[in-house]
Amino acid sequence: MLNGRSHRRTWLRSCLIAATYSLILTSKLSASVVRIDGRFEDWKDIRVCARDPEGDAKGAFDITHIYAASQGSILYLRFDTTNLLNIQNGPEAEGTLLVIINLPNNRELVLDMRGRRAFLDDGAKERIPWDRLKYIVGPTYAHNEFEIQIDLGRFGIDRGDAVSIQFGGSDQLDVPVKFTFSQPSEAPKRRSHRRYSGTDVRIVSFNTYYEGLSDPDREEAMGRLLNSVDGDVYCFQEEWKTEGHSEILKRLMPLGSKGRWHIHKIHGNVIASKYPLKALPSRSDRYAAVCINMRENHLFIINVHLKAMGYIGSDEDRLRIRQANDIIDIVGEIQRGRYSKAEPPYTKSGIVIVGDFNLVGSRVPLDVIIGKKVHGLTDWLIPNLVGESVVTWRGGSRASFSPGKLDYVVYSTKTLIPGNGFILDSGLLNRTELNQLGLNAADSEVSDHLVMTVDFQSSDLSED
């Protein structure tokens, strides 16, 4: 069984530790790096480097202010678009936005936002894969402001070098921005994968990419990945056709004499738990929900895979919103005590919602889930084990969409205390870290998504 916590002193101590850790992390982050997360909190000390009149655009992207920063050869850009839109997809009538970077030696790098490609304007215009540029843009959902990371090291750029930045397509500046790379490279922050003291449950979310658990060509790497994070509950997506997950996981992650994997599957969503679970009914095939008994309360886990593709206002986006409403309906039922009748409504049940939200249209699906204060839900921004990236989807060298954050964690703040949380990319680990986790450097290549791991401790705040 999972360990419940009943002593207020334990809970208060954990809260203080978590709050202190959060403040330390925030202060270090804002002082040292720009994290591409679509929240813009770490730009507060960076001044506007250019302004442009509103209303002068030929398309939907109407830029009025630009920020720029650097770290080593990495360029960070932040700019607004005035209108609420998706940066990588939308109606053709909206046009595109070009970011044009003039490099030394008369070279010009072009980033075509809606064309979803990068190329040198050298006649050939051969597409440069996003991963070669360490390119990230955020947020993936519709907004009126965006931030970009791009590494220009492959073009010989380093500290002390200068480039000019112009925009094209929908809008352009009267005068290009002159920018000098002034900040040194910094060693990336390296985090621990271990559970904090007092952790009650570790939940792992992983989109396995087209039946990854049953693919014999990926079996060994898949097994190493799943064992490395040592989860109590695993939430898998894209396991549509595969059956017999109890036997598959017994082979990939044998529990020995400890027991067996308890499975609940709805369409492509699989929840596998070391502990007995009770399956909840689902209103759609886009989520699976279970209840796990803890010593003093219940833990409800909802594994989500919302509709992919589209843009704000598209059919796909409207479908995602309907799917999110289905999820919040079951949250309401949980909190009214429908699935834990031994407890008074709105008391001690913990709720965790994880999975692939596919927020490539509007942000409304997430806001539907966390927006109502009565439910007490919030999302938790999870960083990589190495560095500050929050990217969970990377596509591949041929992908037109650039890497971004598609996977989310939402939890009930009154009943759960977050502990350790991390995204695992084996390609970023050093040899010591790989050995500690029992991984090979290429193991994360088994999927286009990265493994996301979150720890929680039970709170007794609801006993007030």
mmCIF file of C-alpha atoms in Angstrom, residues 75-433:
data_model
loop_
_atom_site.group_PDB
_atom_site.id
_atom_site.type_symbol
_atom_site.label_atom_id
_atom_site.label_comp_id
_atom_site.label_asym_id
_atom_site.label_seq_id
_atom_site.Cartn_x
_atom_site.Cartn_y
_atom_site.Cartn_z
ATOM 1 C CA LEU A 75 20.098 33.340 -29.191
ATOM 2 C CA TYR A 76 16.817 33.917 -27.352
ATOM 3 C CA LEU A 77 14.081 36.045 -28.931
ATOM 4 C CA ARG A 78 10.787 37.217 -27.509
ATOM 5 C CA PHE A 79 8.196 39.094 -29.563
ATOM 6 C CA ASP A 80 4.488 39.783 -29.611
ATOM 7 C CA THR A 81 2.046 39.201 -32.467
ATOM 8 C CA THR A 82 -0.784 41.497 -31.218
ATOM 9 C CA ASN A 83 -3.342 38.909 -32.344
ATOM 10 C CA LEU A 84 -4.058 35.632 -30.573
ATOM 11 C CA LEU A 85 -2.811 32.905 -32.915
ATOM 12 C CA ASN A 86 -0.711 29.766 -33.244
ATOM 13 C CA ILE A 87 2.802 30.430 -34.388
ATOM 14 C CA GLN A 88 3.243 27.214 -36.394
ATOM 15 C CA ASN A 89 -0.198 26.603 -37.882
ATOM 16 C CA GLY A 90 -3.349 28.451 -38.893
ATOM 17 C CA PRO A 91 -5.525 29.570 -41.807
ATOM 18 C CA GLU A 92 -3.526 30.318 -44.940
ATOM 19 C CA ALA A 93 -5.059 33.807 -45.076
ATOM 20 C CA GLU A 94 -3.167 34.778 -41.904
ATOM 21 C CA GLY A 95 0.157 34.537 -43.724
ATOM 22 C CA THR A 96 3.462 33.596 -42.136
ATOM 23 C CA LEU A 97 6.157 35.307 -40.117
ATOM 24 C CA LEU A 98 9.827 35.122 -41.043
ATOM 25 C CA VAL A 99 12.651 35.660 -38.578
ATOM 26 C CA ILE A 100 15.701 36.653 -40.616
ATOM 27 C CA ILE A 101 19.105 36.490 -38.924
ATOM 28 C CA ASN A 102 21.988 38.070 -40.812
ATOM 29 C CA LEU A 103 25.146 36.146 -39.920
ATOM 30 C CA PRO A 104 28.805 37.038 -40.459
ATOM 31 C CA ASN A 105 30.272 36.370 -43.926
ATOM 32 C CA ASN A 106 27.102 37.605 -45.644
ATOM 33 C CA ARG A 107 25.009 34.566 -44.722
ATOM 34 C CA GLU A 108 21.325 34.799 -43.884
ATOM 35 C CA LEU A 109 19.396 32.295 -41.778
ATOM 36 C CA VAL A 110 15.616 32.314 -42.250
ATOM 37 C CA LEU A 111 13.104 30.832 -39.812
ATOM 38 C CA ASP A 112 9.706 30.458 -41.485
ATOM 39 C CA MET A 113 7.129 30.156 -38.695
ATOM 40 C CA ARG A 114 4.086 28.884 -40.621
ATOM 41 C CA GLY A 115 6.224 27.223 -43.285
ATOM 42 C CA ARG A 116 7.810 25.334 -40.373
ATOM 43 C CA ARG A 117 11.323 25.276 -41.720
ATOM 44 C CA ALA A 118 14.739 26.851 -41.282
ATOM 45 C CA PHE A 119 17.121 27.430 -44.164
ATOM 46 C CA LEU A 120 20.104 29.459 -45.321
ATOM 47 C CA ASP A 121 19.027 31.921 -47.991
ATOM 48 C CA ASP A 122 21.848 30.809 -50.274
ATOM 49 C CA GLY A 123 19.957 29.785 -53.382
ATOM 50 C CA ALA A 124 19.590 26.130 -52.406
ATOM 51 C CA LYS A 125 17.409 26.952 -49.401
ATOM 52 C CA GLU A 126 17.902 23.432 -48.091
ATOM 53 C CA ARG A 127 15.895 22.777 -44.941
ATOM 54 C CA ILE A 128 17.912 22.568 -41.708
ATOM 55 C CA PRO A 129 16.437 20.098 -39.162
ATOM 56 C CA TRP A 130 15.316 21.753 -35.942
ATOM 57 C CA ASP A 131 17.442 19.517 -33.743
ATOM 58 C CA ARG A 132 20.645 20.738 -35.407
ATOM 59 C CA LEU A 133 19.764 24.251 -34.274
ATOM 60 C CA LYS A 134 18.505 23.249 -30.792
ATOM 61 C CA TYR A 135 15.456 25.214 -31.866
ATOM 62 C CA ILE A 136 12.497 25.550 -29.501
ATOM 63 C CA VAL A 137 9.469 27.847 -29.683
ATOM 64 C CA GLY A 138 6.861 28.386 -27.003
ATOM 65 C CA PRO A 139 4.099 28.236 -26.250
ATOM 66 C CA THR A 140 2.687 25.597 -28.588
ATOM 67 C CA TYR A 141 -0.841 26.869 -27.896
ATOM 68 C CA ALA A 142 -2.298 30.093 -29.310
ATOM 69 C CA HIS A 143 -0.981 33.263 -27.699
ATOM 70 C CA ASN A 144 -0.144 36.843 -28.622
ATOM 71 C CA GLU A 145 3.481 36.558 -27.505
ATOM 72 C CA PHE A 146 6.162 33.956 -28.193
ATOM 73 C CA GLU A 147 9.758 33.096 -27.333
ATOM 74 C CA ILE A 148 12.363 31.273 -29.392
ATOM 75 C CA GLN A 149 15.666 29.555 -28.690
ATOM 76 C CA ILE A 150 18.161 28.864 -31.483
ATOM 77 C CA ASP A 151 21.800 27.799 -31.304
ATOM 78 C CA LEU A 152 23.956 29.557 -33.904
ATOM 79 C CA GLY A 153 27.148 27.742 -32.948
ATOM 80 C CA ARG A 154 27.161 25.722 -36.181
ATOM 81 C CA PHE A 155 27.553 29.040 -38.024
ATOM 82 C CA GLY A 156 30.600 30.048 -35.975
ATOM 83 C CA ILE A 157 28.743 32.399 -33.629
ATOM 84 C CA ASP A 158 30.135 32.780 -30.116
ATOM 85 C CA ARG A 159 30.406 35.334 -27.357
ATOM 86 C CA GLY A 160 31.463 38.715 -28.762
ATOM 87 C CA ASP A 161 29.980 38.131 -32.222
ATOM 88 C CA ALA A 162 27.168 40.258 -33.623
ATOM 89 C CA VAL A 163 24.166 39.563 -35.843
ATOM 90 C CA SER A 164 21.270 41.619 -37.130
ATOM 91 C CA ILE A 165 17.671 40.468 -36.779
ATOM 92 C CA GLN A 166 14.822 41.378 -39.100
ATOM 93 C CA PHE A 167 11.328 40.060 -39.647
ATOM 94 C CA GLY A 168 9.510 39.367 -42.885
ATOM 95 C CA GLY A 169 6.317 37.975 -44.321
ATOM 96 C CA SER A 170 3.447 39.381 -42.281
ATOM 97 C CA ASP A 171 5.430 42.214 -40.663
ATOM 98 C CA GLN A 172 8.879 43.752 -40.594
ATOM 99 C CA LEU A 173 10.819 46.319 -38.603
ATOM 100 C CA ASP A 174 11.733 49.727 -39.957
ATOM 101 C CA VAL A 175 15.343 49.016 -38.991
ATOM 102 C CA PRO A 176 16.915 45.598 -38.206
ATOM 103 C CA VAL A 177 17.939 44.878 -34.614
ATOM 104 C CA LYS A 178 21.692 44.789 -34.033
ATOM 105 C CA PHE A 179 22.540 42.242 -31.358
ATOM 106 C CA THR A 180 25.864 41.220 -29.798
ATOM 107 C CA PHE A 181 26.312 37.882 -28.026
ATOM 108 C CA SER A 182 27.617 39.031 -24.652
ATOM 109 C CA GLN A 183 26.880 36.279 -22.138
ATOM 110 C CA PRO A 184 29.134 33.251 -21.579
ATOM 111 C CA SER A 185 27.972 29.670 -21.844
ATOM 112 C CA GLU A 186 26.937 28.064 -18.574
ATOM 113 C CA ALA A 187 27.081 24.427 -17.546
ATOM 114 C CA PRO A 188 23.501 23.102 -17.456
ATOM 115 C CA LYS A 189 21.899 22.417 -14.107
ATOM 116 C CA ARG A 190 21.854 18.689 -13.344
ATOM 117 C CA ARG A 191 19.050 17.340 -11.153
ATOM 118 C CA SER A 192 18.578 14.199 -9.125
ATOM 119 C CA HIS A 193 16.184 11.475 -10.253
ATOM 120 C CA ARG A 194 15.713 10.228 -6.704
ATOM 121 C CA ARG A 195 12.557 10.495 -4.639
ATOM 122 C CA TYR A 196 12.467 13.049 -1.849
ATOM 123 C CA SER A 197 11.929 11.835 1.678
ATOM 124 C CA GLY A 198 8.221 11.465 2.402
ATOM 125 C CA THR A 199 7.191 10.675 -1.178
ATOM 126 C CA ASP A 200 4.049 8.545 -1.271
ATOM 127 C CA VAL A 201 3.694 7.823 -4.965
ATOM 128 C CA ARG A 202 5.712 8.195 -8.185
ATOM 129 C CA ILE A 203 3.691 8.555 -11.387
ATOM 130 C CA VAL A 204 5.254 8.204 -14.840
ATOM 131 C CA SER A 205 3.655 9.487 -18.056
ATOM 132 C CA PHE A 206 4.902 8.329 -21.452
ATOM 133 C CA ASN A 207 3.509 8.481 -24.980
ATOM 134 C CA THR A 208 5.132 5.346 -26.419
ATOM 135 C CA TYR A 209 4.691 6.318 -30.096
ATOM 136 C CA TYR A 210 2.513 3.825 -31.961
ATOM 137 C CA GLU A 211 2.349 0.751 -29.749
ATOM 138 C CA GLY A 212 5.885 1.145 -28.430
ATOM 139 C CA LEU A 213 5.468 -1.299 -25.539
ATOM 140 C CA SER A 214 4.876 -4.254 -27.868
ATOM 141 C CA ASP A 215 7.437 -3.360 -30.557
ATOM 142 C CA PRO A 216 10.213 -6.010 -30.402
ATOM 143 C CA ASP A 217 12.715 -3.631 -32.010
ATOM 144 C CA ARG A 218 12.267 -1.181 -29.123
ATOM 145 C CA GLU A 219 11.819 -3.663 -26.295
ATOM 146 C CA GLU A 220 15.269 -3.480 -24.686
ATOM 147 C CA ALA A 221 15.508 0.320 -24.737
ATOM 148 C CA MET A 222 11.887 0.625 -23.604
ATOM 149 C CA GLY A 223 12.563 -1.663 -20.664
ATOM 150 C CA ARG A 224 15.633 0.305 -19.612
ATOM 151 C CA LEU A 225 13.723 3.599 -19.764
ATOM 152 C CA LEU A 226 10.776 2.387 -17.724
ATOM 153 C CA ASN A 227 12.923 0.687 -15.091
ATOM 154 C CA SER A 228 15.223 3.701 -14.758
ATOM 155 C CA VAL A 229 12.498 5.913 -13.264
ATOM 156 C CA ASP A 230 11.110 3.197 -10.954
ATOM 157 C CA GLY A 231 7.495 4.348 -11.007
ATOM 158 C CA ASP A 232 4.611 3.115 -8.881
ATOM 159 C CA VAL A 233 2.039 4.006 -11.538
ATOM 160 C CA TYR A 234 2.682 4.325 -15.293
ATOM 161 C CA CYS A 235 0.368 6.185 -17.671
ATOM 162 C CA PHE A 236 0.949 5.252 -21.312
ATOM 163 C CA GLN A 237 -0.544 6.798 -24.447
ATOM 164 C CA GLU A 238 -0.736 5.498 -28.048
ATOM 165 C CA GLU A 239 -1.198 1.855 -27.036
ATOM 166 C CA TRP A 240 -4.315 1.517 -29.215
ATOM 167 C CA LYS A 241 -4.198 -2.027 -30.575
ATOM 168 C CA THR A 242 -1.902 -3.714 -28.104
ATOM 169 C CA GLU A 243 -3.479 -6.029 -25.530
ATOM 170 C CA GLY A 244 -2.030 -8.088 -22.699
ATOM 171 C CA HIS A 245 -0.181 -5.236 -21.027
ATOM 172 C CA SER A 246 0.101 -7.119 -17.758
ATOM 173 C CA GLU A 247 2.302 -9.726 -19.435
ATOM 174 C CA ILE A 248 4.183 -7.133 -21.486
ATOM 175 C CA LEU A 249 5.070 -5.128 -18.387
ATOM 176 C CA LYS A 250 5.888 -8.290 -16.464
ATOM 177 C CA ARG A 251 8.555 -8.866 -19.112
ATOM 178 C CA LEU A 252 9.731 -5.244 -19.351
ATOM 179 C CA MET A 253 9.537 -4.430 -15.615
ATOM 180 C CA PRO A 254 9.360 -7.651 -13.593
ATOM 181 C CA LEU A 255 8.156 -7.118 -10.030
ATOM 182 C CA GLY A 256 9.333 -10.519 -8.833
ATOM 183 C CA SER A 257 7.763 -11.611 -5.580
ATOM 184 C CA LYS A 258 6.418 -8.086 -4.952
ATOM 185 C CA GLY A 259 3.287 -8.678 -6.981
ATOM 186 C CA ARG A 260 1.907 -7.960 -10.435
ATOM 187 C CA TRP A 261 0.970 -5.014 -12.607
ATOM 188 C CA HIS A 262 -2.672 -3.978 -12.330
ATOM 189 C CA ILE A 263 -3.938 -2.671 -15.674
ATOM 190 C CA HIS A 264 -6.763 -0.438 -16.893
ATOM 191 C CA LYS A 265 -6.986 0.378 -20.613
ATOM 192 C CA ILE A 266 -9.307 2.668 -22.543
ATOM 193 C CA HIS A 267 -8.468 2.744 -26.257
ATOM 194 C CA GLY A 268 -4.818 3.912 -26.422
ATOM 195 C CA ASN A 269 -4.602 4.994 -22.777
ATOM 196 C CA VAL A 270 -3.132 2.468 -20.354
ATOM 197 C CA ILE A 271 -2.701 2.856 -16.596
ATOM 198 C CA ALA A 272 -0.408 0.284 -14.975
ATOM 199 C CA SER A 273 -0.124 0.247 -11.188
ATOM 200 C CA LYS A 274 1.882 -1.759 -8.672
ATOM 201 C CA TYR A 275 -1.115 -1.374 -6.383
ATOM 202 C CA PRO A 276 -4.684 -2.627 -6.832
ATOM 203 C CA LEU A 277 -6.853 -0.158 -8.713
ATOM 204 C CA LYS A 278 -10.500 0.467 -9.387
ATOM 205 C CA ALA A 279 -11.395 1.472 -12.937
ATOM 206 C CA LEU A 280 -13.690 4.467 -13.391
ATOM 207 C CA PRO A 281 -16.087 4.810 -16.334
ATOM 208 C CA SER A 282 -14.953 7.023 -19.230
ATOM 209 C CA ARG A 283 -17.123 9.358 -21.274
ATOM 210 C CA SER A 284 -14.721 9.182 -24.223
ATOM 211 C CA ASP A 285 -11.798 7.114 -25.458
ATOM 212 C CA ARG A 286 -9.425 10.033 -24.853
ATOM 213 C CA TYR A 287 -8.768 9.272 -21.194
ATOM 214 C CA ALA A 288 -8.612 6.435 -18.691
ATOM 215 C CA ALA A 289 -9.276 6.972 -14.979
ATOM 216 C CA VAL A 290 -8.632 4.840 -11.907
ATOM 217 C CA CYS A 291 -8.833 5.023 -8.131
ATOM 218 C CA ILE A 292 -5.998 3.666 -5.991
ATOM 219 C CA ASN A 293 -6.571 3.163 -2.289
ATOM 220 C CA MET A 294 -4.075 4.864 -0.025
ATOM 221 C CA ARG A 295 -3.884 4.140 3.668
ATOM 222 C CA GLU A 296 -5.952 7.180 4.663
ATOM 223 C CA ASN A 297 -7.500 8.400 1.422
ATOM 224 C CA HIS A 298 -7.921 7.733 -2.288
ATOM 225 C CA LEU A 299 -5.717 8.737 -5.205
ATOM 226 C CA PHE A 300 -7.494 9.277 -8.515
ATOM 227 C CA ILE A 301 -5.326 9.229 -11.634
ATOM 228 C CA ILE A 302 -6.588 10.341 -15.043
ATOM 229 C CA ASN A 303 -4.431 9.473 -18.062
ATOM 230 C CA VAL A 304 -5.122 11.844 -20.957
ATOM 231 C CA HIS A 305 -4.451 11.868 -24.695
ATOM 232 C CA LEU A 306 -6.373 14.720 -26.313
ATOM 233 C CA LYS A 307 -6.957 15.104 -30.041
ATOM 234 C CA ALA A 308 -3.892 16.110 -32.062
ATOM 235 C CA MET A 309 -3.345 18.680 -34.829
ATOM 236 C CA GLY A 310 -5.314 21.780 -35.825
ATOM 237 C CA TYR A 311 -5.082 25.363 -34.578
ATOM 238 C CA ILE A 312 -7.190 27.761 -32.546
ATOM 239 C CA GLY A 313 -10.794 27.628 -33.728
ATOM 240 C CA SER A 314 -10.285 24.502 -35.859
ATOM 241 C CA ASP A 315 -12.428 21.359 -35.658
ATOM 242 C CA GLU A 316 -9.582 19.608 -33.840
ATOM 243 C CA ASP A 317 -9.388 22.394 -31.273
ATOM 244 C CA ARG A 318 -13.120 22.316 -30.615
ATOM 245 C CA LEU A 319 -12.889 18.555 -30.136
ATOM 246 C CA ARG A 320 -10.056 18.953 -27.616
ATOM 247 C CA ILE A 321 -12.227 21.383 -25.657
ATOM 248 C CA ARG A 322 -15.108 18.889 -25.583
ATOM 249 C CA GLN A 323 -12.715 16.171 -24.422
ATOM 250 C CA ALA A 324 -11.423 18.443 -21.645
ATOM 251 C CA ASN A 325 -14.999 19.087 -20.524
ATOM 252 C CA ASP A 326 -15.528 15.320 -20.274
ATOM 253 C CA ILE A 327 -12.483 15.132 -18.008
ATOM 254 C CA ILE A 328 -13.566 17.971 -15.732
ATOM 255 C CA ASP A 329 -17.009 16.342 -15.447
ATOM 256 C CA ILE A 330 -15.450 13.225 -13.956
ATOM 257 C CA VAL A 331 -13.300 15.404 -11.673
ATOM 258 C CA GLY A 332 -16.524 16.920 -10.366
ATOM 259 C CA GLU A 333 -17.966 13.459 -9.764
ATOM 260 C CA ILE A 334 -14.824 12.418 -7.901
ATOM 261 C CA GLN A 335 -14.970 15.454 -5.657
ATOM 262 C CA ARG A 336 -18.668 14.959 -4.976
ATOM 263 C CA GLY A 337 -17.787 11.528 -3.614
ATOM 264 C CA ARG A 338 -19.339 9.368 -6.317
ATOM 265 C CA TYR A 339 -16.349 7.013 -6.437
ATOM 266 C CA SER A 340 -15.253 7.202 -2.774
ATOM 267 C CA LYS A 341 -18.493 7.029 -0.834
ATOM 268 C CA ALA A 342 -16.798 6.257 2.461
ATOM 269 C CA GLU A 343 -15.492 9.840 2.551
ATOM 270 C CA PRO A 344 -17.387 13.124 2.798
ATOM 271 C CA PRO A 345 -17.443 15.022 -0.531
ATOM 272 C CA TYR A 346 -14.595 17.465 -1.292
ATOM 273 C CA THR A 347 -12.290 16.073 1.402
ATOM 274 C CA LYS A 348 -9.223 13.899 1.112
ATOM 275 C CA SER A 349 -9.169 12.440 -2.402
ATOM 276 C CA GLY A 350 -6.041 13.334 -4.348
ATOM 277 C CA ILE A 351 -6.361 13.877 -8.099
ATOM 278 C CA VAL A 352 -3.570 13.722 -10.685
ATOM 279 C CA ILE A 353 -4.180 14.282 -14.402
ATOM 280 C CA VAL A 354 -1.242 13.492 -16.690
ATOM 281 C CA GLY A 355 -0.601 12.797 -20.338
ATOM 282 C CA ASP A 356 -0.417 14.208 -23.833
ATOM 283 C CA PHE A 357 -2.668 17.287 -23.938
ATOM 284 C CA ASN A 358 -1.686 18.171 -27.535
ATOM 285 C CA LEU A 359 -2.154 21.902 -26.913
ATOM 286 C CA VAL A 360 -1.443 22.989 -30.486
ATOM 287 C CA GLY A 361 -4.633 25.028 -30.845
ATOM 288 C CA SER A 362 -6.039 27.118 -28.029
ATOM 289 C CA ARG A 363 -5.087 26.838 -24.358
ATOM 290 C CA VAL A 364 -8.766 26.403 -23.500
ATOM 291 C CA PRO A 365 -8.575 22.621 -22.841
ATOM 292 C CA LEU A 366 -6.055 23.210 -20.043
ATOM 293 C CA ASP A 367 -7.951 26.230 -18.720
ATOM 294 C CA VAL A 368 -11.174 24.196 -18.620
ATOM 295 C CA ILE A 369 -9.456 21.713 -16.315
ATOM 296 C CA ILE A 370 -7.623 24.111 -13.987
ATOM 297 C CA GLY A 371 -9.903 27.144 -14.267
ATOM 298 C CA LYS A 372 -12.578 26.374 -11.680
ATOM 299 C CA LYS A 373 -11.319 27.203 -8.188
ATOM 300 C CA VAL A 374 -13.789 24.784 -6.615
ATOM 301 C CA HIS A 375 -11.745 21.897 -8.013
ATOM 302 C CA GLY A 376 -8.447 23.251 -6.641
ATOM 303 C CA LEU A 377 -6.375 22.001 -9.585
ATOM 304 C CA THR A 378 -3.169 23.506 -10.948
ATOM 305 C CA ASP A 379 -0.603 22.539 -13.572
ATOM 306 C CA TRP A 380 3.002 21.774 -12.646
ATOM 307 C CA LEU A 381 5.818 22.833 -14.969
ATOM 308 C CA ILE A 382 8.353 19.985 -15.071
ATOM 309 C CA PRO A 383 11.994 20.584 -16.171
ATOM 310 C CA ASN A 384 14.441 18.177 -17.754
ATOM 311 C CA LEU A 385 16.930 16.319 -15.574
ATOM 312 C CA VAL A 386 19.623 18.289 -17.413
ATOM 313 C CA GLY A 387 19.196 21.987 -18.195
ATOM 314 C CA GLU A 388 16.001 24.044 -18.176
ATOM 315 C CA SER A 389 14.109 22.625 -21.134
ATOM 316 C CA VAL A 390 10.453 21.743 -20.573
ATOM 317 C CA VAL A 391 10.115 20.162 -24.028
ATOM 318 C CA THR A 392 8.319 16.804 -23.987
ATOM 319 C CA TRP A 393 7.888 16.249 -27.751
ATOM 320 C CA ARG A 394 10.724 16.464 -30.247
ATOM 321 C CA GLY A 395 9.407 14.941 -33.446
ATOM 322 C CA GLY A 396 12.544 13.962 -35.314
ATOM 323 C CA SER A 397 14.969 15.190 -37.941
ATOM 324 C CA ARG A 398 12.187 15.116 -40.557
ATOM 325 C CA ALA A 399 9.462 16.699 -38.413
ATOM 326 C CA SER A 400 8.105 20.018 -39.679
ATOM 327 C CA PHE A 401 6.730 21.047 -36.281
ATOM 328 C CA SER A 402 9.496 22.121 -33.926
ATOM 329 C CA PRO A 403 10.017 20.629 -30.433
ATOM 330 C CA GLY A 404 7.659 21.811 -27.721
ATOM 331 C CA LYS A 405 5.774 21.025 -24.533
ATOM 332 C CA LEU A 406 2.748 18.816 -25.231
ATOM 333 C CA ASP A 407 2.619 16.758 -22.021
ATOM 334 C CA TYR A 408 1.215 18.204 -18.790
ATOM 335 C CA VAL A 409 0.738 17.380 -15.117
ATOM 336 C CA VAL A 410 -2.278 18.698 -13.191
ATOM 337 C CA TYR A 411 -2.916 17.923 -9.522
ATOM 338 C CA SER A 412 -5.172 18.816 -6.594
ATOM 339 C CA THR A 413 -3.338 21.391 -4.482
ATOM 340 C CA LYS A 414 -5.314 20.842 -1.272
ATOM 341 C CA THR A 415 -4.642 17.127 -1.051
ATOM 342 C CA LEU A 416 -1.254 16.568 -2.703
ATOM 343 C CA ILE A 417 2.212 18.063 -2.219
ATOM 344 C CA PRO A 418 4.504 17.872 -5.275
ATOM 345 C CA GLY A 419 7.952 16.385 -4.719
ATOM 346 C CA ASN A 420 10.556 15.634 -7.349
ATOM 347 C CA GLY A 421 9.560 15.940 -10.983
ATOM 348 C CA PHE A 422 11.628 15.602 -14.138
ATOM 349 C CA ILE A 423 11.674 14.924 -17.857
ATOM 350 C CA LEU A 424 14.146 12.244 -18.920
ATOM 351 C CA ASP A 425 16.207 12.563 -22.097
ATOM 352 C CA SER A 426 18.938 9.934 -22.073
ATOM 353 C CA GLY A 427 20.839 11.787 -24.794
ATOM 354 C CA LEU A 428 21.647 14.605 -22.345
ATOM 355 C CA LEU A 429 23.036 12.388 -19.578
ATOM 356 C CA ASN A 430 26.743 11.910 -18.919
ATOM 357 C CA ARG A 431 28.304 8.482 -18.526
ATOM 358 C CA THR A 432 27.980 8.474 -14.738
ATOM 359 C CA GLU A 433 24.280 9.371 -14.921
#
